[in-house]
């Protein structure tokens, strides 16, 4: 919802700072500042944060409407408390806050009153759900889709962190009751307690203590994909986690012990009814309202507001980079002038190291757990990844020290070597199974390349 404009008075350092959240608000039409609100002004608060009372007090004093701001339901690869990363969207709510089921919100109003029957909108929702599954994305996407999960037949119980505003006063006792319910309803199944990534990172404790009291229950702290995890689950239990929302699109009807925004629409088994809702929605309708109509999405690369399709492409690229690069690399055969852009391309998660000797590269890789990436056809240890310029490289030649705008990295060989099957060969073979949205994206890219007359080096004599 970005149809509102005006002065937004805030009393939160994070919103006042010249950071991404403030930038998103400005692009959405808000004039962000501090001071005393006048007629027509609004007061902005960050959800139910520790500083929200300041804005609420000023709003009550001046009889000014409150705007509640929160992260959107897709945010970043890792939580902001774990790694600083520009968020890709906000929820900007003039009525309430989406996680408080005791009062209405803009999102609830959308879900309750919007027809949600537009064919194009629902097709967009279905395509976006397909992309989330294909790329293994969620609110946070710092997990490895290749990690195995236990054999099917287990129950997933989702932990949350202490201090999570979505708990609305719930604590360890309520989570213990949820665990008991899962055990009673599935007496023959193992129970996996999915830890929150902030808990795994040691940033905030979870609500389950180390002593669970049920032999069949254990913590799942490995960074497995929730999509893979949900595939093998026979039940999902949550209080109010966004992961419970994601479970719906993995085909589950989670049992919900709180009042999150996604409860009460026929897609959950609700322990705490919300009679104010009571409308039956399809998965596509729920997704369309919560993920397309409600959030304000942001493209940090081009500094503009965007649509969910853009955000999915951004997060897919970020997640892929994190998953492939988090172990780090030892660069072999890179000339010194090339090293800065290799660091920018492959060293944002874990800093790169460089060497000119294959033997030294092997030692450094073994010592630090990094992979070796070698330039072109240079001599390299067995198992080294090969890196080359991308197919849209630059305006000018590398021989003239023009830095590349793209690089290709291949774990199997050089893409130009016909004697070796490469990752590029595999990707081409697998492209028949790409989601339709990805095929359309490729068509748009090809049309743009042809329209602009782009080539690898973009030189007049090409």
Coordinates of C-alpha atoms in Angstrom, one line a residue:
X1 CA 0.0 0.0 0.0
X2 CA 1.8 3.1 -1.2
X3 CA -1.1 5.4 -1.9
X4 CA -0.6 7.6 1.2
X5 CA 1.4 10.8 1.3
X6 CA 2.3 13.4 3.9
X7 CA 4.6 14.2 6.8
X8 CA 5.6 11.3 9.0
X9 CA 6.9 12.2 12.4
X10 CA 9.1 9.5 13.9
X11 CA 11.0 9.1 17.2
X12 CA 13.0 6.1 16.5
X13 CA 16.7 6.4 15.7
X14 CA 16.6 3.6 13.1
X15 CA 13.8 5.3 11.1
X16 CA 15.4 8.8 11.5
X17 CA 18.8 7.6 10.2
X18 CA 19.5 7.9 6.6
X19 CA 19.2 4.1 6.1
X20 CA 17.2 1.8 3.8
X21 CA 14.0 1.8 5.9
X22 CA 13.8 5.6 5.8
X23 CA 14.6 5.5 2.0
X24 CA 11.7 3.1 1.4
X25 CA 9.3 5.3 3.3
X26 CA 10.5 8.3 1.3
X27 CA 10.0 6.5 -2.0
X28 CA 6.5 5.5 -0.7
X29 CA 5.7 9.2 -0.5
X30 CA 6.4 10.0 3.2
X31 CA 8.3 13.1 4.3
X32 CA 10.1 11.5 7.3
X33 CA 11.3 13.7 10.1
X34 CA 10.8 14.5 13.8
X35 CA 9.1 17.3 15.6
X36 CA 5.5 17.9 16.8
X37 CA 2.8 16.6 14.3
X38 CA 0.4 19.2 12.9
X39 CA -3.0 18.7 11.3
X40 CA -2.7 16.1 8.5
X41 CA 0.6 14.7 9.8
X42 CA 1.1 11.1 10.9
X43 CA 3.3 9.5 13.6
X44 CA 5.4 6.5 12.5
X45 CA 6.4 3.7 14.9
X46 CA 8.3 0.5 14.4
X47 CA 5.8 -2.2 15.2
X48 CA 5.7 -2.9 18.9
X49 CA 9.4 -2.1 19.4
X50 CA 10.8 -0.7 22.7
X51 CA 10.7 2.8 21.3
X52 CA 7.1 2.6 19.9
X53 CA 5.7 4.1 23.1
X54 CA 7.3 7.5 22.3
X55 CA 5.4 7.8 19.0
X56 CA 2.2 6.5 20.6
X57 CA 2.4 9.1 23.4
X58 CA 3.0 11.9 20.9
X59 CA 0.2 10.6 18.7
X60 CA -2.2 10.5 21.7
X61 CA -1.2 14.0 22.8
X62 CA -1.7 15.5 19.3
X63 CA -4.5 13.2 18.2
X64 CA -2.4 12.2 15.2
X65 CA -3.0 8.9 13.3
X66 CA -0.3 6.2 13.8
X67 CA 1.4 4.4 11.0
X68 CA 3.0 1.0 12.1
X69 CA 6.1 0.0 10.1
X70 CA 7.6 -3.5 10.0
X71 CA 9.8 -5.7 7.8
X72 CA 7.9 -7.3 5.0
X73 CA 7.4 -11.1 4.9
X74 CA 10.5 -11.4 2.7
X75 CA 13.4 -9.6 4.1
X76 CA 17.0 -10.8 3.4
X77 CA 19.2 -13.8 3.4
X78 CA 20.1 -13.5 7.1
X79 CA 18.2 -11.7 9.9
X80 CA 19.3 -8.1 10.4
X81 CA 20.6 -8.9 13.9
X82 CA 22.9 -11.5 12.4
X83 CA 24.2 -9.6 9.4
X84 CA 23.6 -6.1 8.2
X85 CA 21.7 -6.4 4.9
X86 CA 19.4 -4.0 3.1
X87 CA 15.8 -5.2 3.4
X88 CA 13.7 -5.6 0.3
X89 CA 10.5 -4.4 1.7
X90 CA 8.4 -2.9 4.5
X91 CA 4.8 -3.2 5.7
X92 CA 3.4 0.2 6.2
X93 CA 0.1 -0.1 8.1
X94 CA -2.3 2.8 9.0
X95 CA -4.8 0.7 11.0
X96 CA -2.8 -1.5 13.3
X97 CA 0.1 -4.0 13.1
X98 CA -0.3 -7.2 11.2
X99 CA 0.9 -9.6 13.9
X100 CA -1.6 -8.3 16.6
X101 CA -4.7 -10.4 16.0
X102 CA -6.6 -8.6 18.8
X103 CA -7.2 -5.6 16.5
X104 CA -7.7 -5.0 12.8
X105 CA -4.9 -4.0 10.4
X106 CA -4.7 -2.9 6.8
X107 CA -3.7 -6.5 5.9
X108 CA -6.6 -8.0 7.8
X109 CA -8.9 -5.5 6.0
X110 CA -7.5 -6.6 2.6
X111 CA -8.0 -10.3 3.5
X112 CA -11.5 -9.7 4.8
X113 CA -13.0 -7.3 2.3
X114 CA -11.0 -7.4 -1.0
X115 CA -12.6 -9.5 -3.7
X116 CA -9.2 -11.2 -4.5
X117 CA -10.8 -12.6 -7.6
X118 CA -8.7 -10.9 -10.3
X119 CA -7.3 -13.6 -12.6
X120 CA -4.1 -11.8 -13.4
X121 CA -3.4 -11.1 -9.7
X122 CA -4.0 -14.7 -8.7
X123 CA -1.8 -16.0 -11.6
X124 CA 1.0 -13.7 -10.3
X125 CA 0.5 -15.2 -6.8
X126 CA 0.7 -18.7 -8.1
X127 CA 3.8 -17.9 -10.2
X128 CA 5.5 -16.3 -7.2
X129 CA 4.7 -19.3 -4.9
X130 CA 6.3 -21.5 -7.6
X131 CA 9.4 -19.3 -7.6
X132 CA 9.7 -19.4 -3.8
X133 CA 9.7 -23.2 -3.9
X134 CA 12.1 -23.4 -6.9
X135 CA 14.7 -21.0 -5.4
X136 CA 14.1 -22.2 -1.8
X137 CA 13.3 -18.7 -0.5
X138 CA 11.6 -17.4 2.6
X139 CA 11.6 -14.4 4.9
X140 CA 15.2 -15.4 5.6
X141 CA 17.0 -17.6 3.0
X142 CA 20.3 -18.4 4.8
X143 CA 20.0 -22.2 4.4
X144 CA 21.4 -24.9 2.1
X145 CA 18.8 -26.6 -0.1
X146 CA 21.3 -29.5 -0.6
X147 CA 21.4 -30.4 3.1
X148 CA 19.5 -33.6 3.9
X149 CA 16.5 -33.8 6.2
X150 CA 15.4 -36.8 8.3
X151 CA 13.3 -39.5 6.7
X152 CA 9.6 -38.5 6.1
X153 CA 7.1 -38.9 8.8
X154 CA 8.2 -36.3 11.4
X155 CA 6.4 -33.4 12.9
X156 CA 7.8 -29.8 12.8
X157 CA 7.3 -27.5 15.8
X158 CA 8.5 -24.0 15.1
X159 CA 10.4 -22.2 17.8
X160 CA 10.4 -18.4 18.1
X161 CA 12.7 -16.0 19.9
X162 CA 12.2 -14.3 23.3
X163 CA 11.0 -10.8 22.8
X164 CA 9.3 -11.5 19.5
X165 CA 6.5 -9.0 19.3
X166 CA 4.3 -11.5 17.4
X167 CA 4.1 -13.6 20.6
X168 CA 1.7 -11.1 22.1
X169 CA 2.6 -12.1 25.6
X170 CA 3.0 -15.9 25.0
X171 CA 6.1 -17.5 26.6
X172 CA 7.8 -20.8 27.5
X173 CA 4.6 -22.3 29.0
X174 CA 2.6 -21.8 25.9
X175 CA 5.3 -23.3 23.7
X176 CA 5.6 -26.3 26.1
X177 CA 1.8 -26.8 25.7
X178 CA 2.3 -26.7 21.9
X179 CA 5.0 -29.3 22.1
X180 CA 2.8 -31.6 24.2
X181 CA -0.1 -31.2 21.7
X182 CA 2.2 -32.2 18.9
X183 CA 3.4 -35.3 20.8
X184 CA -0.2 -36.3 21.7
X185 CA -1.6 -35.9 18.2
X186 CA 1.3 -37.7 16.6
X187 CA 2.3 -40.5 19.1
X188 CA 4.5 -42.4 16.6
X189 CA 6.3 -39.5 15.0
X190 CA 9.6 -37.9 15.8
X191 CA 9.3 -34.2 16.6
X192 CA 11.8 -31.7 15.1
X193 CA 11.9 -28.3 16.8
X194 CA 12.9 -25.8 14.1
X195 CA 15.2 -23.3 15.8
X196 CA 15.1 -19.6 14.7
X197 CA 18.2 -18.5 12.8
X198 CA 18.8 -15.8 15.4
X199 CA 18.9 -18.5 18.1
X200 CA 21.3 -20.6 16.1
X201 CA 23.5 -17.6 15.6
X202 CA 23.5 -16.9 19.3
X203 CA 21.8 -13.6 19.0
X204 CA 18.5 -14.2 20.8
X205 CA 17.4 -17.3 22.8
X206 CA 14.5 -19.4 21.8
X207 CA 11.4 -20.3 23.8
X208 CA 12.2 -24.0 24.2
X209 CA 14.7 -24.8 26.9
X210 CA 17.4 -27.5 26.5
X211 CA 15.3 -30.0 28.5
X212 CA 12.3 -30.8 26.3
X213 CA 10.8 -33.6 28.4
X214 CA 9.8 -35.7 25.3
X215 CA 12.2 -38.4 24.1
X216 CA 11.0 -38.2 20.5
X217 CA 11.7 -34.4 20.3
X218 CA 15.0 -32.8 19.3
X219 CA 16.2 -29.5 18.1
X220 CA 16.9 -29.0 14.4
X221 CA 19.6 -26.4 14.1
X222 CA 21.1 -27.4 10.8
X223 CA 20.4 -24.8 8.0
X224 CA 18.2 -27.0 6.0
X225 CA 15.6 -25.6 3.5
X226 CA 12.2 -25.2 5.1
X227 CA 10.7 -26.3 1.7
X228 CA 12.6 -29.6 1.9
X229 CA 11.8 -29.9 5.6
X230 CA 8.0 -29.4 5.0
X231 CA 8.0 -32.0 2.2
X232 CA 8.6 -34.7 4.7
X233 CA 6.5 -33.4 7.6
X234 CA 3.2 -35.0 8.6
X235 CA 2.3 -31.9 10.7
X236 CA 3.4 -28.4 11.4
X237 CA 2.9 -26.5 14.7
X238 CA 3.5 -22.8 15.3
X239 CA 2.5 -20.0 17.5
X240 CA 2.8 -17.0 15.1
X241 CA 6.0 -17.5 13.2
X242 CA 6.2 -16.4 9.6
X243 CA 7.6 -19.9 8.9
X244 CA 4.0 -21.1 9.6
X245 CA 2.8 -18.8 6.9
X246 CA 5.4 -20.4 4.5
X247 CA 4.2 -23.9 5.5
X248 CA 0.8 -23.1 4.0
X249 CA 2.4 -22.7 0.6
X250 CA 4.3 -26.0 1.0
X251 CA 0.9 -27.7 1.2
X252 CA 0.3 -27.8 5.0
X253 CA -2.5 -26.7 7.2
X254 CA -0.5 -25.7 10.2
X255 CA -1.9 -25.9 13.7
X256 CA -1.6 -22.3 15.1
X257 CA -1.6 -21.4 18.8
X258 CA -1.5 -17.6 18.4
X259 CA -3.3 -15.1 16.2
X260 CA -1.0 -14.3 13.3
X261 CA -2.2 -12.5 10.2
X262 CA -2.5 -15.8 8.3
X263 CA -4.8 -17.5 10.8
X264 CA -8.6 -17.4 10.5
X265 CA -8.9 -17.7 6.7
X266 CA -9.5 -21.5 6.4
X267 CA -5.8 -22.4 5.7
X268 CA -4.9 -23.1 9.3
X269 CA -6.1 -25.1 12.3
X270 CA -6.6 -22.4 14.9
X271 CA -6.4 -22.9 18.7
X272 CA -7.4 -19.3 19.2
X273 CA -10.3 -18.3 17.0
X274 CA -10.5 -14.8 15.5
X275 CA -14.3 -14.4 14.7
X276 CA -13.7 -11.1 13.1
X277 CA -12.1 -12.9 10.2
X278 CA -14.0 -16.1 9.3
X279 CA -13.6 -15.9 5.5
X280 CA -12.4 -18.9 3.5
X281 CA -9.5 -18.0 1.2
X282 CA -7.5 -20.1 -1.2
X283 CA -3.7 -20.2 -0.9
X284 CA -3.4 -17.9 -3.9
X285 CA -5.8 -15.4 -2.5
X286 CA -3.9 -15.3 0.9
X287 CA -0.6 -14.9 -0.9
X288 CA -1.9 -12.2 -3.2
X289 CA -3.1 -10.0 -0.4
X290 CA -0.2 -10.6 2.0
X291 CA 2.7 -10.6 -0.5
X292 CA 1.5 -8.5 -3.5
X293 CA -1.0 -6.0 -2.4
X294 CA 0.1 -5.3 1.2
X295 CA 3.9 -4.8 1.2
X296 CA 6.0 -2.0 -0.2
X297 CA 8.7 -3.7 -2.1
X298 CA 12.1 -2.2 -2.7
X299 CA 15.0 -2.8 -5.2
X300 CA 18.2 -1.6 -3.4
X301 CA 20.3 -1.9 -6.6
X302 CA 18.2 0.6 -8.6
X303 CA 16.9 2.5 -5.5
X304 CA 13.3 2.2 -6.5
X305 CA 10.1 0.7 -5.4
X306 CA 9.2 -2.5 -7.2
X307 CA 7.0 -5.5 -7.4
X308 CA 7.3 -9.0 -5.8
X309 CA 8.6 -10.4 -9.1
X310 CA 11.7 -8.1 -8.8
X311 CA 12.2 -9.0 -5.2
X312 CA 12.2 -12.7 -5.9
X313 CA 14.9 -12.2 -8.5
X314 CA 16.9 -10.1 -6.0
X315 CA 16.6 -12.6 -3.2
X316 CA 17.3 -15.6 -5.5
X317 CA 20.6 -13.9 -6.6
X318 CA 21.5 -13.0 -3.0
X319 CA 20.7 -16.4 -1.6
X320 CA 22.6 -18.2 -4.4
X321 CA 25.6 -16.0 -3.7
X322 CA 25.5 -16.7 0.1
X323 CA 25.0 -20.4 -0.4
X324 CA 27.8 -20.7 -2.9
X325 CA 30.3 -18.2 -1.4
X326 CA 29.9 -18.5 2.3
X327 CA 32.9 -20.9 2.7
X328 CA 35.1 -18.4 0.9
X329 CA 37.6 -18.7 -1.9
X330 CA 41.3 -18.8 -2.6
X331 CA 41.9 -17.0 -5.9
X332 CA 44.6 -18.5 -8.1
X333 CA 46.0 -16.8 -11.2
X334 CA 44.3 -13.4 -10.8
X335 CA 46.4 -10.5 -11.7
X336 CA 46.5 -7.8 -9.0
X337 CA 44.5 -5.3 -11.0
X338 CA 41.7 -7.8 -11.2
X339 CA 41.5 -8.7 -7.5
X340 CA 39.3 -5.8 -6.4
X341 CA 36.4 -6.8 -8.6
X342 CA 36.9 -10.5 -7.6
X343 CA 36.5 -9.4 -4.0
X344 CA 33.3 -7.6 -4.8
X345 CA 31.9 -10.5 -6.7
X346 CA 32.9 -13.4 -4.5
X347 CA 34.1 -12.0 -1.2
X348 CA 31.2 -10.2 0.3
X349 CA 30.3 -13.2 2.6
X350 CA 33.8 -14.4 3.5
X351 CA 36.8 -12.4 2.4
X352 CA 38.9 -13.9 -0.5
X353 CA 42.5 -14.8 -0.3
X354 CA 44.9 -14.8 -3.3
X355 CA 48.0 -16.6 -4.4
X356 CA 49.9 -17.3 -7.6
X357 CA 51.0 -20.9 -6.7
X358 CA 48.7 -24.0 -7.1
X359 CA 50.5 -25.6 -4.1
X360 CA 49.9 -22.5 -2.0
X361 CA 46.3 -22.4 -3.1
X362 CA 45.8 -26.0 -2.0
X363 CA 47.4 -25.3 1.4
X364 CA 45.3 -22.2 2.1
X365 CA 42.1 -23.9 1.0
X366 CA 42.8 -26.9 3.3
X367 CA 43.7 -24.6 6.2
X368 CA 40.7 -22.3 6.0
X369 CA 38.0 -24.5 4.4
X370 CA 37.8 -22.3 1.3
X371 CA 37.5 -23.4 -2.3
X372 CA 40.0 -22.7 -5.0
X373 CA 38.9 -20.7 -8.0
X374 CA 41.3 -20.4 -10.9
X375 CA 41.3 -18.0 -13.7
X376 CA 40.8 -19.4 -17.2
X377 CA 43.0 -22.4 -18.1
X378 CA 45.7 -21.6 -15.6
X379 CA 47.3 -24.6 -13.8
X380 CA 45.2 -25.4 -10.7
X381 CA 44.8 -28.1 -8.1
X382 CA 42.2 -30.9 -8.7
X383 CA 38.7 -29.8 -7.9
X384 CA 39.3 -26.1 -8.4
X385 CA 36.5 -24.0 -9.8
X386 CA 37.1 -22.1 -13.1
X387 CA 36.2 -18.5 -13.5
X388 CA 36.0 -16.5 -16.7
X389 CA 34.5 -13.3 -18.0
X390 CA 30.7 -13.3 -18.4
X391 CA 29.0 -13.1 -21.7
X392 CA 28.0 -9.5 -21.2
X393 CA 31.3 -8.2 -19.9
X394 CA 32.0 -4.5 -20.3
X395 CA 32.4 -1.6 -22.7
X396 CA 36.0 -2.3 -23.7
X397 CA 38.6 -5.0 -23.4
X398 CA 40.2 -6.6 -20.4
X399 CA 43.5 -6.1 -22.2
X400 CA 42.9 -2.4 -21.8
X401 CA 42.3 -3.0 -18.0
X402 CA 38.6 -2.5 -18.3
X403 CA 36.9 -4.2 -15.3
X404 CA 34.2 -6.8 -16.1
X405 CA 30.6 -6.3 -15.1
X406 CA 30.0 -10.0 -15.0
X407 CA 31.9 -13.2 -14.3
X408 CA 31.1 -16.9 -14.8
X409 CA 32.2 -19.5 -12.3
X410 CA 32.0 -23.3 -13.0
X411 CA 32.8 -26.2 -10.8
X412 CA 33.3 -28.6 -13.6
X413 CA 35.4 -26.9 -16.1
X414 CA 35.7 -24.0 -18.6
X415 CA 32.5 -23.4 -20.6
X416 CA 34.4 -23.1 -23.8
X417 CA 36.0 -26.6 -23.5
X418 CA 33.9 -29.0 -25.6
X419 CA 35.8 -32.0 -24.1
X420 CA 34.3 -31.4 -20.6
X421 CA 30.7 -31.4 -19.4
X422 CA 30.4 -28.1 -17.5
X423 CA 27.8 -26.6 -15.1
X424 CA 26.7 -24.5 -18.0
X425 CA 25.8 -27.7 -19.9
X426 CA 23.9 -28.9 -16.9
X427 CA 22.0 -25.6 -16.6
X428 CA 21.0 -25.7 -20.2
X429 CA 19.8 -29.3 -19.9
X430 CA 17.8 -28.4 -16.7
X431 CA 16.3 -25.2 -18.2
X432 CA 13.3 -27.3 -19.5
X433 CA 12.1 -27.5 -15.9
X434 CA 12.4 -23.8 -15.0
X435 CA 9.3 -22.1 -13.6
X436 CA 7.3 -20.2 -16.3
X437 CA 8.2 -16.9 -14.6
X438 CA 11.9 -17.6 -15.1
X439 CA 11.3 -18.3 -18.8
X440 CA 9.4 -15.0 -19.2
X441 CA 12.3 -13.3 -17.4
X442 CA 14.7 -14.8 -19.9
X443 CA 12.6 -13.6 -22.8
X444 CA 12.5 -10.1 -21.4
X445 CA 16.2 -10.1 -21.0
X446 CA 16.8 -11.3 -24.5
X447 CA 14.5 -8.7 -25.9
X448 CA 16.3 -6.0 -24.0
X449 CA 19.7 -7.2 -25.2
X450 CA 18.6 -7.2 -28.8
X451 CA 16.9 -3.8 -28.4
X452 CA 20.0 -2.2 -27.0
X453 CA 22.3 -4.0 -29.4
X454 CA 24.5 -5.3 -26.5
X455 CA 27.5 -7.6 -27.1
X456 CA 30.2 -9.0 -24.9
X457 CA 32.5 -6.0 -25.2
X458 CA 30.2 -3.4 -26.7
X459 CA 32.8 -1.9 -29.0
X460 CA 32.0 -0.1 -32.3
X461 CA 34.1 -2.5 -34.3
X462 CA 32.4 -5.7 -33.0

